[in-house]
Short mmCIF file of C-alpha atoms and ligand atoms in Angstrom, two decimals:
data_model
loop_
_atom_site.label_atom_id
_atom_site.label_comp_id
_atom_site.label_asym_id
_atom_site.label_seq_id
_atom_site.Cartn_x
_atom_site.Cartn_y
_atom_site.Cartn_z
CA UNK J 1 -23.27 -18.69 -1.20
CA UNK J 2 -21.93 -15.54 -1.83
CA UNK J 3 -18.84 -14.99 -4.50
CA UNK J 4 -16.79 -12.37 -4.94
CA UNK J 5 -15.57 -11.50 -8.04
CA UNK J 6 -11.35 -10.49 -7.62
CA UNK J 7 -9.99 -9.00 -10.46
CA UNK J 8 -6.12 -9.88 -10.35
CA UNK J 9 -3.37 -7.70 -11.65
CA UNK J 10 0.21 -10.59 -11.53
CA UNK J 11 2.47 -7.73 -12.89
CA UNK J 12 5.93 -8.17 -13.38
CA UNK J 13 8.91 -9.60 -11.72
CA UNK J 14 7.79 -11.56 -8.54
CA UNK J 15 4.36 -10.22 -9.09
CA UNK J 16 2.93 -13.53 -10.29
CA UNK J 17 4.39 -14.98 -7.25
CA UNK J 18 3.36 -13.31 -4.42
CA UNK J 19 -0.26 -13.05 -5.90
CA UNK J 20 0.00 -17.04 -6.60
CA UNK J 21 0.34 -16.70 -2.19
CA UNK J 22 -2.01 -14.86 -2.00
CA UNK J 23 -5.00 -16.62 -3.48
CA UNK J 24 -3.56 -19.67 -2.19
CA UNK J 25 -4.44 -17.91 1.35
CA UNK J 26 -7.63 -16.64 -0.01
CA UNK J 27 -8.78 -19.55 -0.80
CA UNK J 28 -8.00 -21.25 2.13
CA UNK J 29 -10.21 -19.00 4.25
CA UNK J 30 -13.35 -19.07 2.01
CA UNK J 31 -13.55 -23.23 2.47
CA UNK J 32 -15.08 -22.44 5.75
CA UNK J 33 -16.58 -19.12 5.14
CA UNK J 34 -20.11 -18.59 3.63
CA UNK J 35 -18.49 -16.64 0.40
CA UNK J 36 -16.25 -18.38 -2.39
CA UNK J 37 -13.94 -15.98 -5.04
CA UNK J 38 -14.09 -16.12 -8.34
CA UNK J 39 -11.10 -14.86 -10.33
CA UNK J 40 -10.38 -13.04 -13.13
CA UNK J 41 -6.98 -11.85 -14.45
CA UNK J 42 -6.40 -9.05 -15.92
CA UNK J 43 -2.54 -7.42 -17.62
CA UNK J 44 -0.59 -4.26 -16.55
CA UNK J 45 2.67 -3.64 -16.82
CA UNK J 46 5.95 -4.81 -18.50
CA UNK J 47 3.92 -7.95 -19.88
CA UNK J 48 1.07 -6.26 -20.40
CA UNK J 49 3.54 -3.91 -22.61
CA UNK J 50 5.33 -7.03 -24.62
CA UNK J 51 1.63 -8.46 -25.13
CA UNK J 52 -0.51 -5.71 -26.42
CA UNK J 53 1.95 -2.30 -26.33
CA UNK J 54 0.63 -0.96 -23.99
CA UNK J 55 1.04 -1.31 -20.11
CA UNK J 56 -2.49 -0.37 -19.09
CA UNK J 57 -4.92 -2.51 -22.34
CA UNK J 58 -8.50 -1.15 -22.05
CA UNK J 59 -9.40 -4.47 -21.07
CA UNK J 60 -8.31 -4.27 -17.92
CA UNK J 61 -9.71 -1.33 -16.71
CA UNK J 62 -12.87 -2.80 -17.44
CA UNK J 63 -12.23 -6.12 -15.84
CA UNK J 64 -11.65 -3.93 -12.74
CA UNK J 65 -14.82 -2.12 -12.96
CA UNK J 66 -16.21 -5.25 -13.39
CA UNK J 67 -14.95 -6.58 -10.41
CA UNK J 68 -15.54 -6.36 -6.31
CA UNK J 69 -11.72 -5.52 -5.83
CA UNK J 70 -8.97 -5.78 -7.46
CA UNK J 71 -5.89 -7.08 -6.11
CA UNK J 72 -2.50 -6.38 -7.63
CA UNK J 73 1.08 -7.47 -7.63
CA UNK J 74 3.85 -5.18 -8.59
CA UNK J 75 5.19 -4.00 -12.13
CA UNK J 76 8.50 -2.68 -13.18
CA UNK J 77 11.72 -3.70 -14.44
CA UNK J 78 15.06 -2.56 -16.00
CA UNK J 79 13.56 -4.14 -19.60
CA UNK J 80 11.69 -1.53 -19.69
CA UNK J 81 13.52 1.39 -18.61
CA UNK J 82 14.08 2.90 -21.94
CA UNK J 83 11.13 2.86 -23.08
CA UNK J 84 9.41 6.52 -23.88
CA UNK J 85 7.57 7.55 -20.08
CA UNK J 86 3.95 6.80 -21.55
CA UNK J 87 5.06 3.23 -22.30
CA UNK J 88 6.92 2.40 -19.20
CA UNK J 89 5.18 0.29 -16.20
CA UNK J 90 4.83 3.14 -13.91
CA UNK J 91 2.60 4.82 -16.33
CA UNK J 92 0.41 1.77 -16.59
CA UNK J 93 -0.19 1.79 -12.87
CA UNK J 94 -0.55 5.76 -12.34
CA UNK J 95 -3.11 5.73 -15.05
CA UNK J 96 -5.06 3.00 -13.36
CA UNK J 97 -4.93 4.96 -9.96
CA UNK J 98 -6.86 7.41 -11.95
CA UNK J 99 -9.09 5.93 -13.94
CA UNK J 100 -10.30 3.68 -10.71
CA UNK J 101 -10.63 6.97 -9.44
CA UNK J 102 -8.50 5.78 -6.02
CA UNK J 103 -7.25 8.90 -4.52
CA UNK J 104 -6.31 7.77 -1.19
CA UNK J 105 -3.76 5.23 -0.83
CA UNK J 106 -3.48 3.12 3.08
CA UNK J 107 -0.08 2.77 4.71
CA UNK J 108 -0.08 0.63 7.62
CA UNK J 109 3.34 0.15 9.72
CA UNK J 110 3.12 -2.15 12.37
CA UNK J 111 6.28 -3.78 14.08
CA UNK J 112 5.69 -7.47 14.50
CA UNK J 113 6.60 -8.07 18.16
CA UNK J 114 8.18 -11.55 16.56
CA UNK J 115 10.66 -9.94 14.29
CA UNK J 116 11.39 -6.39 16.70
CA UNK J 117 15.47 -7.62 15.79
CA UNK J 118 14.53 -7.28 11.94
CA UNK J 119 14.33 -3.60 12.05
CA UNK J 120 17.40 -1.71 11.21
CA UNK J 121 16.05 0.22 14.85
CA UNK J 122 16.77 -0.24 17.86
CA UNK J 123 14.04 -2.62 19.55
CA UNK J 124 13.25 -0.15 22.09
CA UNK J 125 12.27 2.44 19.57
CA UNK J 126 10.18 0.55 17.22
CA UNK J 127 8.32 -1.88 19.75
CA UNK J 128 4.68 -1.17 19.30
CA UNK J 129 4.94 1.20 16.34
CA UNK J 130 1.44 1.05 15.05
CA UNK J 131 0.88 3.87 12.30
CA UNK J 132 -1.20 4.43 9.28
CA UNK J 133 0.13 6.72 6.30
CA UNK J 134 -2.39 8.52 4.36
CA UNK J 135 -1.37 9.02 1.44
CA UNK J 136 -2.97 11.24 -1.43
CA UNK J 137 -2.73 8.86 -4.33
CA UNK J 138 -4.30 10.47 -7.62
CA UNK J 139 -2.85 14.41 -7.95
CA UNK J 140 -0.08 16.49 -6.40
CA UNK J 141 3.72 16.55 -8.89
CA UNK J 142 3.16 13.36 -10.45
CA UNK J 143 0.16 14.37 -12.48
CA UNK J 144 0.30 18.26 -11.89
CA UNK J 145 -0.06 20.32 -15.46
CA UNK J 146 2.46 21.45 -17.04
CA UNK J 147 4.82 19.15 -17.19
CA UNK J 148 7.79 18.21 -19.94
CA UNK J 149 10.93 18.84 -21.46
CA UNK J 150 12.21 22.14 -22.70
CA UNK J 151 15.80 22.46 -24.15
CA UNK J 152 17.98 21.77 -21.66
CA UNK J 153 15.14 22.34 -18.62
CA UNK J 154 12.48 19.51 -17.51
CA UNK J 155 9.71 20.84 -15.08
CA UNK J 156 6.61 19.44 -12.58
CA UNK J 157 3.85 20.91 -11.04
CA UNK J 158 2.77 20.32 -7.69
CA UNK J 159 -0.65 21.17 -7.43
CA UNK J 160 -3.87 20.55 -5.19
CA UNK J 161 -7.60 21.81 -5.49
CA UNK J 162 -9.09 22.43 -2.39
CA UNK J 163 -11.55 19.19 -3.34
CA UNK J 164 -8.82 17.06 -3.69
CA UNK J 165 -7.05 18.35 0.53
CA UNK J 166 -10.49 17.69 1.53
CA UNK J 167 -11.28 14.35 0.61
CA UNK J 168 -8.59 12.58 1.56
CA UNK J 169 -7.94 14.65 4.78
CA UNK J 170 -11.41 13.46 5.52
CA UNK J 171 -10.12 9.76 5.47
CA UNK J 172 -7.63 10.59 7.28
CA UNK J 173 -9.88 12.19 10.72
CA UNK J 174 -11.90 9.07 9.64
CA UNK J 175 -9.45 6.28 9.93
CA UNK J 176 -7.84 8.54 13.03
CA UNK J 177 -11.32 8.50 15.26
CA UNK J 178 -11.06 4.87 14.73
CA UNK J 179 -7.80 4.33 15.66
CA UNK J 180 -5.43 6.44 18.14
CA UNK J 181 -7.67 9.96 17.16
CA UNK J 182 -4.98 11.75 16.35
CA UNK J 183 -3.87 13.07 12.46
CA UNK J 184 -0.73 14.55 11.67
CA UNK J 185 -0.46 16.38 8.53
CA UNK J 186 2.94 16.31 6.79
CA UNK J 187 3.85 18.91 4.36
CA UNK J 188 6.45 21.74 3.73
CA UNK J 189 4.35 24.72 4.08
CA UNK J 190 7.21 26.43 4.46
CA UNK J 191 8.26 26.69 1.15
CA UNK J 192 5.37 25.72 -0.99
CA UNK J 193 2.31 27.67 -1.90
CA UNK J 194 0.43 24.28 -2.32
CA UNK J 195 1.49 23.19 0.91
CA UNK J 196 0.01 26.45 2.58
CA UNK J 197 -3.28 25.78 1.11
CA UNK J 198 -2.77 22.09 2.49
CA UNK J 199 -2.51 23.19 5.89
CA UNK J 200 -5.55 25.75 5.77
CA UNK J 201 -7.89 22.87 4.03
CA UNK J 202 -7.24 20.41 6.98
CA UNK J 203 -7.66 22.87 9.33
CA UNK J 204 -10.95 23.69 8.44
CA UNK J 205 -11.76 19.81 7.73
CA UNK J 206 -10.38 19.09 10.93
CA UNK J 207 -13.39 20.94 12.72
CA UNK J 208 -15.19 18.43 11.64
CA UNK J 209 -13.72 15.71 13.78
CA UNK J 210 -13.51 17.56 17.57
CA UNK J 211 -12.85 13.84 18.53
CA UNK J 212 -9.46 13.94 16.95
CA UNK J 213 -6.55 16.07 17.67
CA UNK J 214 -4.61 18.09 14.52
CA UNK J 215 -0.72 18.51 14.38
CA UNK J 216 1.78 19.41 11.28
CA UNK J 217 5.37 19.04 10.66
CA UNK J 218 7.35 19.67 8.17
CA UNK J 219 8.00 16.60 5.65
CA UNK J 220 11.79 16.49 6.53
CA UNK J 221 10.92 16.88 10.74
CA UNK J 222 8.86 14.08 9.65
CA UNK J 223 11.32 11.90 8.11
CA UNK J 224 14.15 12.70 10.82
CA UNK J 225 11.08 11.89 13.51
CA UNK J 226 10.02 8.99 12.01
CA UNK J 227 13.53 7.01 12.68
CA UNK J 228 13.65 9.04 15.58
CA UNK J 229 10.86 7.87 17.58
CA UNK J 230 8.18 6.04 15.45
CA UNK J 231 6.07 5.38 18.35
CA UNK J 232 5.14 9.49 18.63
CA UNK J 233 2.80 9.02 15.14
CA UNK J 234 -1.04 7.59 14.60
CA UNK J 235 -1.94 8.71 11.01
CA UNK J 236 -0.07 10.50 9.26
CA UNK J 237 -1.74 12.18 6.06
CA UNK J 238 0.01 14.06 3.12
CA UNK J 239 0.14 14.62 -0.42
CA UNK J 240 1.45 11.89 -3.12
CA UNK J 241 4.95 12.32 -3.26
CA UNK J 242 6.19 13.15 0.30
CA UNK J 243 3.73 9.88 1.08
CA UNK J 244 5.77 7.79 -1.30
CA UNK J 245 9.28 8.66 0.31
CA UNK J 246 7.64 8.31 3.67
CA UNK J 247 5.93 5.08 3.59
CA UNK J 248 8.88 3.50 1.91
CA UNK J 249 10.65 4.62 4.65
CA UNK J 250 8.08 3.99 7.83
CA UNK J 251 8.46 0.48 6.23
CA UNK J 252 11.58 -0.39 7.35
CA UNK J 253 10.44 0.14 10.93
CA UNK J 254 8.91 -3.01 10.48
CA UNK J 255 12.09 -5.08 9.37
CA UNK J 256 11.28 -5.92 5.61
CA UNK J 257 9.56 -4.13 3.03
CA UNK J 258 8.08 -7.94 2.25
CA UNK J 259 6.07 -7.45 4.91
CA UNK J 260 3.92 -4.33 4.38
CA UNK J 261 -0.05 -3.96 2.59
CA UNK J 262 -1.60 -0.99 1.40
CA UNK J 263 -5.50 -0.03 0.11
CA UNK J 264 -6.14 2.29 -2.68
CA UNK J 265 -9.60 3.45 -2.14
CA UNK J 266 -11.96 6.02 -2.39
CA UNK J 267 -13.75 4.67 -5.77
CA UNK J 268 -16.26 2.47 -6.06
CA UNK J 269 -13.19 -0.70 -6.74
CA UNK J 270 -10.61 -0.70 -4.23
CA UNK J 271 -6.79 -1.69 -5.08
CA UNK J 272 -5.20 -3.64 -2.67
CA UNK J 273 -1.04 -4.52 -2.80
CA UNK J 274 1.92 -4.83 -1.36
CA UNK J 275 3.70 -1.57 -1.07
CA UNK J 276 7.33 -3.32 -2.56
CA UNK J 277 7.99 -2.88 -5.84
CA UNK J 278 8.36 -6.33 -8.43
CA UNK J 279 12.32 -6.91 -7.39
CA UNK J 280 13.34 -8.07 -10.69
CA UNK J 281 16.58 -9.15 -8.74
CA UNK J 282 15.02 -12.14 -7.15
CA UNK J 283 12.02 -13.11 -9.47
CA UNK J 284 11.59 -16.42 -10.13
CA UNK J 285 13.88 -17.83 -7.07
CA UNK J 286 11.35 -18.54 -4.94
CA UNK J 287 12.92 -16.28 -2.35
CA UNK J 288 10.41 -13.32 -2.18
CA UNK J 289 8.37 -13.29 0.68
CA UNK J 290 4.74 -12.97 0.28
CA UNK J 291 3.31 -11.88 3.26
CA UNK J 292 2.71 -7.96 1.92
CA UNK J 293 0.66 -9.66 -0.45
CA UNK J 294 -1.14 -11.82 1.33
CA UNK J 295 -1.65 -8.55 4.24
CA UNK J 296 -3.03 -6.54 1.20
CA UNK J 297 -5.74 -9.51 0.61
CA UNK J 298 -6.24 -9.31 4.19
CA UNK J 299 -6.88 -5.91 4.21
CA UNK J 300 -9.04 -6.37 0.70
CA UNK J 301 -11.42 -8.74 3.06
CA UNK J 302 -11.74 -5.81 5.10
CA UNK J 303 -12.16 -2.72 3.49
CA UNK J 304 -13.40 -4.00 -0.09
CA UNK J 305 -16.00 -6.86 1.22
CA UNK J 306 -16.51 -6.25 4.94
CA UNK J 307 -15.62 -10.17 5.79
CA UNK J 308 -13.53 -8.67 8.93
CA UNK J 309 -13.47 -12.10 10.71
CA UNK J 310 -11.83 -13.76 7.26
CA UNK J 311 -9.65 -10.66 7.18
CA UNK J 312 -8.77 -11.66 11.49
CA UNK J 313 -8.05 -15.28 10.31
CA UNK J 314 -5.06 -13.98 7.66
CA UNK J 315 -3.82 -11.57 10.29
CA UNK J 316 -3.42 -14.13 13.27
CA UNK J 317 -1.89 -16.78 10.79
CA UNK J 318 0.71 -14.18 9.51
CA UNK J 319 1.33 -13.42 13.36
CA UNK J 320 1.90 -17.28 13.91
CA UNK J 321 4.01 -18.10 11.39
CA UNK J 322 6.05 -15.52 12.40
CA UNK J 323 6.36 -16.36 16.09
CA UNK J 324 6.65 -20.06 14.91
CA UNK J 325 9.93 -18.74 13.25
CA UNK J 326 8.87 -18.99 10.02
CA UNK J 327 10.94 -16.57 7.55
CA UNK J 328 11.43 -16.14 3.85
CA UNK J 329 15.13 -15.32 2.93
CA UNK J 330 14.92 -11.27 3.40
CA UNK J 331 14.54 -12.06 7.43
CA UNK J 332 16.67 -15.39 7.58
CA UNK J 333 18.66 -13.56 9.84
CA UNK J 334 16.35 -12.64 12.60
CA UNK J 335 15.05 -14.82 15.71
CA UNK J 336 14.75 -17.68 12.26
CA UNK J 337 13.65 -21.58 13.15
CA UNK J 338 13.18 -22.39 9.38
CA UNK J 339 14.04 -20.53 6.34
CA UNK J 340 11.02 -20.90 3.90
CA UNK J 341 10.59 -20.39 0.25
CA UNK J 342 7.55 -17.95 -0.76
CA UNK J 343 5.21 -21.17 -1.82
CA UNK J 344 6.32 -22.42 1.99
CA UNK J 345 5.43 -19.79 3.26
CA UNK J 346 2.07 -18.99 1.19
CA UNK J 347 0.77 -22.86 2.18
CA UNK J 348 2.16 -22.56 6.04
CA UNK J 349 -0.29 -19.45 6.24
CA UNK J 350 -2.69 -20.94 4.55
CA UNK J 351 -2.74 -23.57 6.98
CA UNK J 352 -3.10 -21.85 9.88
CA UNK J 353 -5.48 -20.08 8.28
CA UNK J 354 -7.43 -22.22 7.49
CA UNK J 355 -7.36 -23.73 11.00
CA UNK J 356 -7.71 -20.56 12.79
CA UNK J 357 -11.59 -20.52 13.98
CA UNK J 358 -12.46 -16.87 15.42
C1 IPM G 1 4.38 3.06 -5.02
C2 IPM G 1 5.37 3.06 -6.17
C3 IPM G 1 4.78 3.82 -7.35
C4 IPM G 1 4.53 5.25 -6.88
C5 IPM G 1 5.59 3.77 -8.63
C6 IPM G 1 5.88 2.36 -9.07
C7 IPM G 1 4.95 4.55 -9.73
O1 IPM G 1 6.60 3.57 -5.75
O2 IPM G 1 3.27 2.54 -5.20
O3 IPM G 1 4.73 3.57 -3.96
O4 IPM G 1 5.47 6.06 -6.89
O5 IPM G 1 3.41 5.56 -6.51
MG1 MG G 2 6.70 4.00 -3.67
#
């Protein structure tokens, strides 16, 4: 029997619950599959901060090297705000984007046909949305040299090697020849000299892939089209920052930003989690819905261990608890037959999970 070795990352805030749904689905699947998990946990984040003082211990980059995948809840949280920038949360995380070595970070946004009422757009616009941001995870402003505090000035730099445009443009023509085979690059070329040298580098990339048809826009045409009409986009690829804004915004094409997975890949150890943050708001109520979470593990099955039927088994129960009218609290409102807490809804996925033969 196979067993793969799952290095998880809890976090902070409803972190430890969402994973906790997670596994709970994970587990589910392997009973009938030929592999079994093993688990390991490993600290980042606020707690990881309170624990040892520092949000990213040594340990647990390691552990993830030592793992097959790693799969991670959210950090964050106002306790930590004041703490100096190297200390906070976020800095945990981007540091372990880097040393993993994960520079390009999976977006999908797909509109459940069960919940097309949830999305703050118009059915009509957002039925069938199916689109993949590519996002560059591990350079651009938020770790471009120099950076600080001067006086009364602050300063970023946003800047890209040529190495770094390639790469992850070519995941993007890769994903995009096996998908709709078409990439858009987003970027504001007009304006930035990085952006120009963005443009040229997928260009030339893009020769590559004659299979798959190049287009750019400007990142705020891109964010006016994107609420605009959703349906127009197949992968969309750009730099860290402008993929940040946009995938937190493609995500609400979908209804709830509960509902939405991401991949960090490119290394040899793949990140896989939900693309909300840890919601301090609501942790611990039981409310938060788990299903980015347990799409991220899904998607983890796929990309990180190639056990694609498992991965089809997650994805169909998700669909059916939705159309059974399953809903955590964020989507009470919309097309609802029961209103679920997130162990409810971790175990009624599980369920039909674990029924679900393909
Ligand atoms: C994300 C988050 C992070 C980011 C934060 C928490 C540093 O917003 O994964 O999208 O900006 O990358
Ligand atoms: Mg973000």
């Amino acid at each position: 029997m196979k067993k793969y070795n799952i290095a998880l990352i809890k976090g902070d805030g409803i972190g430890p619950e969402i994973i906790d749904e997670a596994v709970k689905v994970l587990d589910a699947v392997a009973a009938d599959e030929d592999f079994d998990f093993s688990y390991e946990e490993l600290l980042m984040g606020g707690c990881a901060y309170d624990m040892t003082g520092d949000p990213l211990p040594k340990e647990t980059i390691e552990g993830a090297f030592d793992s097959d995948a790693v799969l991670f809840g959210a950090i964050g949280g106002e306790k930590w705000d004041n703490l100096p920038r190297e200390k906070r949360p976020e800095s945990g995380l981007l540091r372990f984007r880097k040393e993993l070595g994960v520079f390009a970070n999976l977006r999908p946004a797909v509109v459940y046909d069960e919940l097309i009422n949830a999305s703050s757009l118009k059915p009509e616009i957002v039925k069938g949305v199916d689109l993949m941001v590519v996002r560059e995870l591990i350079g651009g402003i938020y770790f471009g040299e120099p950076k600080g505090r001067e006086g009364d000035k602050a300063y970023n730099t946003m800047v890209y090697s040529k190495m770094e445009i390639e790469r992850i443009a070519h995941v993007a023509f890769d994903i995009a020849s096996k998908r709709g085979k078409r990439v858009l690059s987003v970027d504001k070329a007009n304006v930035l000299d990085v952006s120009q040298l963005w443009r040229e580098v997928v260009e030339e990339v893009a020769k590559e892939y004659p299979d798959v048809s190049l287009s750019h826009m400007y990142v705020d045409n891109a964010a006016m089209q994107l609420i605009r009409d959703p349906k127009q986009f197949d992968v969309i690829l750009t730099g860290n920052i402008f993929g940040d804004i946009l995938s937190d915004e493609a995500s609400m094409l979908s209804g709830s930003i509960g509902l939405l997975p991401s991949a960090s890949v490119g290394s040899k150890i793949g990140v896989y989690e939900p693309i909300h943050g840890s919601a301090p708001d609501i942790a611990g109520q039981g409310i938060a819905n788990p299903i980015a979470t347990i799409a991220s593990a899904s998607m983890m099955l796929r990309f990180a261990l190639d056990e694609n039927r498992a991965a089809n088994r997650i994805d169909s129960a998700i669909k059916q608890a939705l159309s059974e009218g399953y809903r955590t609290k964020d989507l009470a409102d919309f097309d609802a037959k029961e209103i679920c807490s997130t162990s409810e809804m971790g175990s009624i996925i599980a369920n039909y999970a674990a029924k679900c033969k393909l």
